Amino acid sequence: MQGKGADDSPRSGDARAIPGVAEDSENVAAKVGAAMDGPVAEGTPSDAMTDAADSDGKDSESEDSDGADGDGTEVDGTEGAGAEDVGVDLDEPDRVDVLGSHLHFALLRAYHYNRRLLVSRLESLGLLPAECRILEFLQLRNGVTATDICEGCVFDKSTVSNLLRRLESRGLVHRTRLPHDHRAVAVELTELGHELAARVCEICDQVDADASAGMDSDQSTLLVDAINLVAANSAEKA
């Protein structure tokens, strides 16, 4: 079911537009390595960023929700003492970046700073990061079920249920029974929801552009392709 205003065409940087996710890891790694050997533009952004707390000022760790617990409360378990806090000399990068060559740490570090950047940009909208993710998803796939949102946004059912109640109370989404299956409910953006979701998508696209500064479009595509493969491999073994 496709709701009013839904856009089936993927935005720039949308993972659904990336072909070849199923390529074997050696080929993908080789491509990424070759691409990254090319010249990289100078001036990669290094904004000073802070995490946004939720309306109650809570900040705790949750593996599945990434921005909301069962009550829709924002969480972030990635914060910790920085190098400055423990007296490490940042003029000695080899002493600091001892984990930088490890894939798991590179992914965690990228997530840490990318999420901080994203949260700082979305803060003005007055929404939790998890709520913004649902709005972004519905802007691309409007009129889907809660189960679709769970799978597409990587949330558990209780988290999605609570987040949808919050969004519905603000007049951003509404839920209707599917005519062919009265047990299923379709979630659609309201007119106000479409307006706010469009703004969320603009911000997310700009964050993607800032995070990939110094890469050309081919390098960015290969990076997303490789990360998706890592995610699929990890999910299979988890």
C-alpha positions as YAML, in Angstrom:
chain: A
units: angstrom
residues:
- id: 1
  name: MET
  ca: [0.00, 0.00, 0.00]
- id: 2
  name: GLN
  ca: [1.58, 3.31, -1.07]
- id: 3
  name: GLY
  ca: [0.38, 6.39, 0.75]
- id: 4
  name: LYS
  ca: [0.08, 9.90, -0.55]
- id: 5
  name: GLY
  ca: [3.37, 11.65, -1.14]
- id: 6
  name: ALA
  ca: [5.56, 8.55, -0.86]
- id: 7
  name: ASP
  ca: [8.68, 8.56, -2.97]
- id: 8
  name: ASP
  ca: [9.73, 5.19, -4.34]
- id: 9
  name: SER
  ca: [12.88, 6.54, -5.95]
- id: 10
  name: PRO
  ca: [15.84, 6.28, -3.57]
- id: 11
  name: ARG
  ca: [17.53, 9.46, -2.41]
- id: 12
  name: SER
  ca: [21.21, 10.06, -2.91]
- id: 13
  name: GLY
  ca: [23.11, 7.80, -0.57]
- id: 14
  name: ASP
  ca: [20.13, 5.49, 0.03]
- id: 15
  name: ALA
  ca: [21.40, 1.93, 0.59]
- id: 16
  name: ARG
  ca: [18.58, 0.57, -1.58]
- id: 17
  name: ALA
  ca: [20.24, 2.25, -4.56]
- id: 18
  name: ILE
  ca: [23.52, 0.45, -4.01]
- id: 19
  name: PRO
  ca: [23.98, -2.55, -6.31]
- id: 20
  name: GLY
  ca: [26.19, -5.51, -5.53]
- id: 21
  name: VAL
  ca: [25.64, -5.83, -1.80]
- id: 22
  name: ALA
  ca: [25.75, -9.58, -2.28]
- id: 23
  name: GLU
  ca: [29.27, -9.47, -3.74]
- id: 24
  name: ASP
  ca: [31.74, -11.59, -1.85]
- id: 25
  name: SER
  ca: [33.79, -9.84, 0.81]
- id: 26
  name: GLU
  ca: [37.13, -10.17, -0.99]
- id: 27
  name: ASN
  ca: [35.88, -8.41, -4.12]
- id: 28
  name: VAL
  ca: [34.24, -5.64, -2.15]
- id: 29
  name: ALA
  ca: [37.29, -5.16, 0.06]
- id: 30
  name: ALA
  ca: [39.54, -5.04, -3.01]
- id: 31
  name: LYS
  ca: [37.35, -2.42, -4.66]
- id: 32
  name: VAL
  ca: [37.19, -0.28, -1.56]
- id: 33
  name: GLY
  ca: [40.93, -0.53, -1.06]
- id: 34
  name: ALA
  ca: [41.62, 0.46, -4.65]
- id: 35
  name: ALA
  ca: [39.19, 3.34, -4.51]
- id: 36
  name: MET
  ca: [40.56, 4.67, -1.24]
- id: 37
  name: ASP
  ca: [44.12, 4.64, -2.63]
- id: 38
  name: GLY
  ca: [43.15, 7.53, -4.85]
- id: 39
  name: PRO
  ca: [43.63, 11.21, -3.89]
- id: 40
  name: VAL
  ca: [41.54, 12.45, -1.04]
- id: 41
  name: ALA
  ca: [40.44, 16.05, -0.84]
- id: 42
  name: GLU
  ca: [41.64, 18.11, 2.08]
- id: 43
  name: GLY
  ca: [39.38, 19.82, 4.53]
- id: 44
  name: THR
  ca: [37.38, 16.91, 5.93]
- id: 45
  name: PRO
  ca: [34.95, 18.39, 8.46]
- id: 46
  name: SER
  ca: [35.72, 17.92, 12.13]
- id: 47
  name: ASP
  ca: [32.84, 19.71, 13.83]
- id: 48
  name: ALA
  ca: [32.78, 19.93, 17.61]
- id: 49
  name: MET
  ca: [29.59, 18.05, 18.47]
- id: 50
  name: THR
  ca: [27.63, 17.08, 21.53]
- id: 51
  name: ASP
  ca: [24.94, 14.46, 22.02]
- id: 52
  name: ALA
  ca: [21.36, 15.61, 22.56]
- id: 53
  name: ALA
  ca: [19.53, 14.16, 25.55]
- id: 54
  name: ASP
  ca: [15.82, 13.34, 25.45]
- id: 55
  name: SER
  ca: [13.10, 15.46, 26.96]
- id: 56
  name: ASP
  ca: [13.72, 13.91, 30.37]
- id: 57
  name: GLY
  ca: [17.49, 14.30, 30.11]
- id: 58
  name: LYS
  ca: [18.06, 10.53, 30.24]
- id: 59
  name: ASP
  ca: [21.00, 8.90, 28.52]
- id: 60
  name: SER
  ca: [21.44, 5.14, 28.79]
- id: 61
  name: GLU
  ca: [22.51, 2.21, 26.63]
- id: 62
  name: SER
  ca: [20.16, 0.09, 24.55]
- id: 63
  name: GLU
  ca: [21.38, -2.38, 21.95]
- id: 64
  name: ASP
  ca: [18.30, -2.45, 19.75]
- id: 65
  name: SER
  ca: [16.67, 0.94, 20.03]
- id: 66
  name: ASP
  ca: [19.55, 3.28, 19.12]
- id: 67
  name: GLY
  ca: [17.77, 6.37, 20.23]
- id: 68
  name: ALA
  ca: [14.77, 5.09, 22.15]
- id: 69
  name: ASP
  ca: [14.04, 2.54, 24.82]
- id: 70
  name: GLY
  ca: [10.70, 0.84, 25.28]
- id: 71
  name: ASP
  ca: [9.19, 4.17, 26.31]
- id: 72
  name: GLY
  ca: [10.70, 6.08, 23.42]
- id: 73
  name: THR
  ca: [13.47, 7.56, 25.55]
- id: 74
  name: GLU
  ca: [16.62, 8.51, 23.70]
- id: 75
  name: VAL
  ca: [19.71, 6.52, 24.52]
- id: 76
  name: ASP
  ca: [23.33, 6.46, 23.48]
- id: 77
  name: GLY
  ca: [25.79, 4.00, 24.94]
- id: 78
  name: THR
  ca: [28.72, 5.21, 22.85]
- id: 79
  name: GLU
  ca: [29.84, 8.05, 25.11]
- id: 80
  name: GLY
  ca: [32.99, 7.61, 27.16]
- id: 81
  name: ALA
  ca: [36.05, 9.44, 28.33]
- id: 82
  name: GLY
  ca: [37.84, 11.18, 25.47]
- id: 83
  name: ALA
  ca: [41.60, 11.26, 24.96]
- id: 84
  name: GLU
  ca: [41.73, 14.69, 26.59]
- id: 85
  name: ASP
  ca: [39.97, 13.33, 29.68]
- id: 86
  name: VAL
  ca: [42.62, 10.68, 30.37]
- id: 87
  name: GLY
  ca: [45.65, 12.82, 29.69]
- id: 88
  name: VAL
  ca: [46.67, 11.30, 26.34]
- id: 89
  name: ASP
  ca: [48.94, 13.45, 24.20]
- id: 90
  name: LEU
  ca: [47.01, 14.00, 20.97]
- id: 91
  name: ASP
  ca: [50.23, 15.06, 19.25]
- id: 92
  name: GLU
  ca: [51.22, 11.39, 19.27]
- id: 93
  name: PRO
  ca: [48.60, 9.79, 16.99]
- id: 94
  name: ASP
  ca: [50.25, 6.37, 17.02]
- id: 95
  name: ARG
  ca: [49.90, 6.29, 20.78]
- id: 96
  name: VAL
  ca: [46.20, 7.16, 20.60]
- id: 97
  name: ASP
  ca: [44.97, 5.33, 17.53]
- id: 98
  name: VAL
  ca: [46.12, 1.83, 18.45]
- id: 99
  name: LEU
  ca: [42.73, 0.33, 17.50]
- id: 100
  name: GLY
  ca: [42.21, 2.28, 14.28]
- id: 101
  name: SER
  ca: [43.28, -0.57, 12.02]
- id: 102
  name: HIS
  ca: [40.64, -2.94, 13.44]
- id: 103
  name: LEU
  ca: [37.38, -3.12, 11.52]
- id: 104
  name: HIS
  ca: [35.12, -3.39, 14.57]
- id: 105
  name: PHE
  ca: [36.65, -0.31, 16.14]
- id: 106
  name: ALA
  ca: [36.63, 1.69, 12.91]
- id: 107
  name: LEU
  ca: [32.91, 0.99, 12.58]
- id: 108
  name: LEU
  ca: [32.21, 1.91, 16.21]
- id: 109
  name: ARG
  ca: [34.18, 5.14, 15.92]
- id: 110
  name: ALA
  ca: [32.45, 6.10, 12.68]
- id: 111
  name: TYR
  ca: [29.06, 5.42, 14.28]
- id: 112
  name: HIS
  ca: [30.01, 7.40, 17.39]
- id: 113
  name: TYR
  ca: [30.93, 10.60, 15.57]
- id: 114
  name: ASN
  ca: [28.39, 10.27, 12.77]
- id: 115
  name: ARG
  ca: [25.58, 9.86, 15.29]
- id: 116
  name: ARG
  ca: [26.77, 12.88, 17.26]
- id: 117
  name: LEU
  ca: [26.76, 14.93, 14.06]
- id: 118
  name: LEU
  ca: [23.31, 13.67, 13.12]
- id: 119
  name: VAL
  ca: [21.85, 14.32, 16.58]
- id: 120
  name: SER
  ca: [23.24, 17.86, 16.64]
- id: 121
  name: ARG
  ca: [21.63, 18.62, 13.26]
- id: 122
  name: LEU
  ca: [18.27, 17.04, 14.13]
- id: 123
  name: GLU
  ca: [18.04, 18.64, 17.57]
- id: 124
  name: SER
  ca: [16.27, 21.72, 16.21]
- id: 125
  name: LEU
  ca: [13.32, 19.58, 15.09]
- id: 126
  name: GLY
  ca: [12.49, 18.61, 18.67]
- id: 127
  name: LEU
  ca: [12.40, 14.89, 17.87]
- id: 128
  name: LEU
  ca: [14.30, 11.88, 19.15]
- id: 129
  name: PRO
  ca: [16.81, 10.40, 16.68]
- id: 130
  name: ALA
  ca: [14.73, 7.21, 16.63]
- id: 131
  name: GLU
  ca: [11.60, 9.18, 15.72]
- id: 132
  name: CYS
  ca: [13.48, 10.87, 12.90]
- id: 133
  name: ARG
  ca: [14.55, 7.49, 11.57]
- id: 134
  name: ILE
  ca: [10.94, 6.34, 11.37]
- id: 135
  name: LEU
  ca: [9.90, 9.56, 9.62]
- id: 136
  name: GLU
  ca: [12.74, 9.14, 7.11]
- id: 137
  name: PHE
  ca: [11.70, 5.54, 6.48]
- id: 138
  name: LEU
  ca: [8.04, 6.47, 5.99]
- id: 139
  name: GLN
  ca: [9.00, 9.26, 3.60]
- id: 140
  name: LEU
  ca: [10.53, 6.57, 1.41]
- id: 141
  name: ARG
  ca: [8.03, 3.78, 2.13]
- id: 142
  name: ASN
  ca: [4.75, 5.29, 3.28]
- id: 143
  name: GLY
  ca: [1.78, 3.12, 4.24]
- id: 144
  name: VAL
  ca: [3.76, 0.20, 5.65]
- id: 145
  name: THR
  ca: [3.10, -1.97, 8.69]
- id: 146
  name: ALA
  ca: [4.78, -1.73, 12.07]
- id: 147
  name: THR
  ca: [6.58, -4.97, 11.25]
- id: 148
  name: ASP
  ca: [8.04, -3.33, 8.14]
- id: 149
  name: ILE
  ca: [9.23, -0.44, 10.27]
- id: 150
  name: CYS
  ca: [10.87, -2.85, 12.73]
- id: 151
  name: GLU
  ca: [12.81, -4.51, 9.94]
- id: 152
  name: GLY
  ca: [13.61, -1.35, 7.98]
- id: 153
  name: CYS
  ca: [14.71, 0.73, 10.97]
- id: 154
  name: VAL
  ca: [16.26, -2.10, 13.04]
- id: 155
  name: PHE
  ca: [13.98, -1.63, 16.05]
- id: 156
  name: ASP
  ca: [12.16, -4.13, 18.22]
- id: 157
  name: LYS
  ca: [8.35, -4.25, 18.32]
- id: 158
  name: SER
  ca: [7.90, -2.57, 21.69]
- id: 159
  name: THR
  ca: [10.15, 0.32, 20.68]
- id: 160
  name: VAL
  ca: [8.26, 0.88, 17.42]
- id: 161
  name: SER
  ca: [4.92, 0.70, 19.21]
- id: 162
  name: ASN
  ca: [5.94, 3.40, 21.68]
- id: 163
  name: LEU
  ca: [7.56, 5.59, 19.06]
- id: 164
  name: LEU
  ca: [4.49, 5.42, 16.82]
- id: 165
  name: ARG
  ca: [2.30, 6.48, 19.75]
- id: 166
  name: ARG
  ca: [4.54, 9.49, 20.29]
- id: 167
  name: LEU
  ca: [4.48, 10.43, 16.61]
- id: 168
  name: GLU
  ca: [0.73, 9.91, 16.41]
- id: 169
  name: SER
  ca: [0.14, 12.14, 19.46]
- id: 170
  name: ARG
  ca: [1.99, 14.92, 17.64]
- id: 171
  name: GLY
  ca: [-0.10, 14.51, 14.53]
- id: 172
  name: LEU
  ca: [2.78, 13.26, 12.40]
- id: 173
  name: VAL
  ca: [1.44, 9.78, 11.56]
- id: 174
  name: HIS
  ca: [-1.88, 7.98, 11.57]
- id: 175
  name: ARG
  ca: [-2.69, 4.29, 11.57]
- id: 176
  name: THR
  ca: [-5.47, 2.55, 9.61]
- id: 177
  name: ARG
  ca: [-6.57, -1.07, 9.28]
- id: 178
  name: LEU
  ca: [-5.63, -2.73, 6.02]
- id: 179
  name: PRO
  ca: [-8.75, -3.65, 4.03]
- id: 180
  name: HIS
  ca: [-7.44, -7.09, 3.06]
- id: 181
  name: ASP
  ca: [-6.25, -7.93, 6.58]
- id: 182
  name: HIS
  ca: [-8.01, -6.28, 9.49]
- id: 183
  name: ARG
  ca: [-5.38, -7.59, 11.89]
- id: 184
  name: ALA
  ca: [-2.70, -5.51, 10.19]
- id: 185
  name: VAL
  ca: [-2.33, -1.74, 10.50]
- id: 186
  name: ALA
  ca: [-0.80, 0.58, 7.92]
- id: 187
  name: VAL
  ca: [1.23, 3.54, 9.16]
- id: 188
  name: GLU
  ca: [1.09, 6.68, 7.03]
- id: 189
  name: LEU
  ca: [2.48, 10.16, 7.35]
- id: 190
  name: THR
  ca: [0.07, 13.03, 7.81]
- id: 191
  name: GLU
  ca: [0.53, 16.24, 5.85]
- id: 192
  name: LEU
  ca: [2.48, 17.69, 8.75]
- id: 193
  name: GLY
  ca: [4.42, 14.44, 8.99]
- id: 194
  name: HIS
  ca: [5.42, 14.67, 5.32]
- id: 195
  name: GLU
  ca: [6.71, 18.21, 5.85]
- id: 196
  name: LEU
  ca: [8.80, 17.25, 8.85]
- id: 197
  name: ALA
  ca: [9.99, 14.01, 7.23]
- id: 198
  name: ALA
  ca: [11.18, 15.96, 4.20]
- id: 199
  name: ARG
  ca: [13.24, 18.16, 6.50]
- id: 200
  name: VAL
  ca: [14.67, 15.07, 8.24]
- id: 201
  name: CYS
  ca: [15.71, 13.64, 4.87]
- id: 202
  name: GLU
  ca: [17.41, 16.90, 3.90]
- id: 203
  name: ILE
  ca: [19.39, 16.91, 7.13]
- id: 204
  name: CYS
  ca: [20.36, 13.25, 6.78]
- id: 205
  name: ASP
  ca: [21.50, 13.78, 3.20]
- id: 206
  name: GLN
  ca: [23.66, 16.71, 4.30]
- id: 207
  name: VAL
  ca: [25.17, 14.64, 7.11]
- id: 208
  name: ASP
  ca: [25.96, 11.91, 4.57]
- id: 209
  name: ALA
  ca: [27.63, 14.49, 2.34]
- id: 210
  name: ASP
  ca: [29.69, 15.88, 5.23]
- id: 211
  name: ALA
  ca: [30.70, 12.42, 6.41]
- id: 212
  name: SER
  ca: [31.84, 11.40, 2.92]
- id: 213
  name: ALA
  ca: [33.79, 14.58, 2.20]
- id: 214
  name: GLY
  ca: [36.89, 13.79, 0.17]
- id: 215
  name: MET
  ca: [35.26, 10.82, -1.59]
- id: 216
  name: ASP
  ca: [33.84, 10.79, -5.07]
- id: 217
  name: SER
  ca: [30.48, 9.13, -5.74]
- id: 218
  name: ASP
  ca: [32.09, 5.80, -6.66]
- id: 219
  name: GLN
  ca: [34.08, 5.68, -3.44]
- id: 220
  name: SER
  ca: [31.01, 6.57, -1.40]
- id: 221
  name: THR
  ca: [29.00, 3.85, -3.13]
- id: 222
  name: LEU
  ca: [31.69, 1.25, -2.51]
- id: 223
  name: LEU
  ca: [31.91, 2.26, 1.15]
- id: 224
  name: VAL
  ca: [28.16, 1.87, 1.67]
- id: 225
  name: ASP
  ca: [28.30, -1.43, -0.21]
- id: 226
  name: ALA
  ca: [31.10, -2.71, 2.02]
- id: 227
  name: ILE
  ca: [29.41, -1.59, 5.25]
- id: 228
  name: ASN
  ca: [26.18, -3.30, 4.21]
- id: 229
  name: LEU
  ca: [28.13, -6.49, 3.59]
- id: 230
  name: VAL
  ca: [29.74, -6.23, 7.03]
- id: 231
  name: ALA
  ca: [26.28, -5.74, 8.55]
- id: 232
  name: ALA
  ca: [24.89, -8.77, 6.73]
- id: 233
  name: ASN
  ca: [27.84, -10.95, 7.72]
- id: 234
  name: SER
  ca: [27.62, -9.84, 11.35]
- id: 235
  name: ALA
  ca: [23.85, -10.35, 11.49]
- id: 236
  name: GLU
  ca: [24.27, -13.89, 10.16]
- id: 237
  name: LYS
  ca: [26.77, -14.76, 12.88]
- id: 238
  name: ALA
  ca: [25.07, -12.89, 15.74]
...
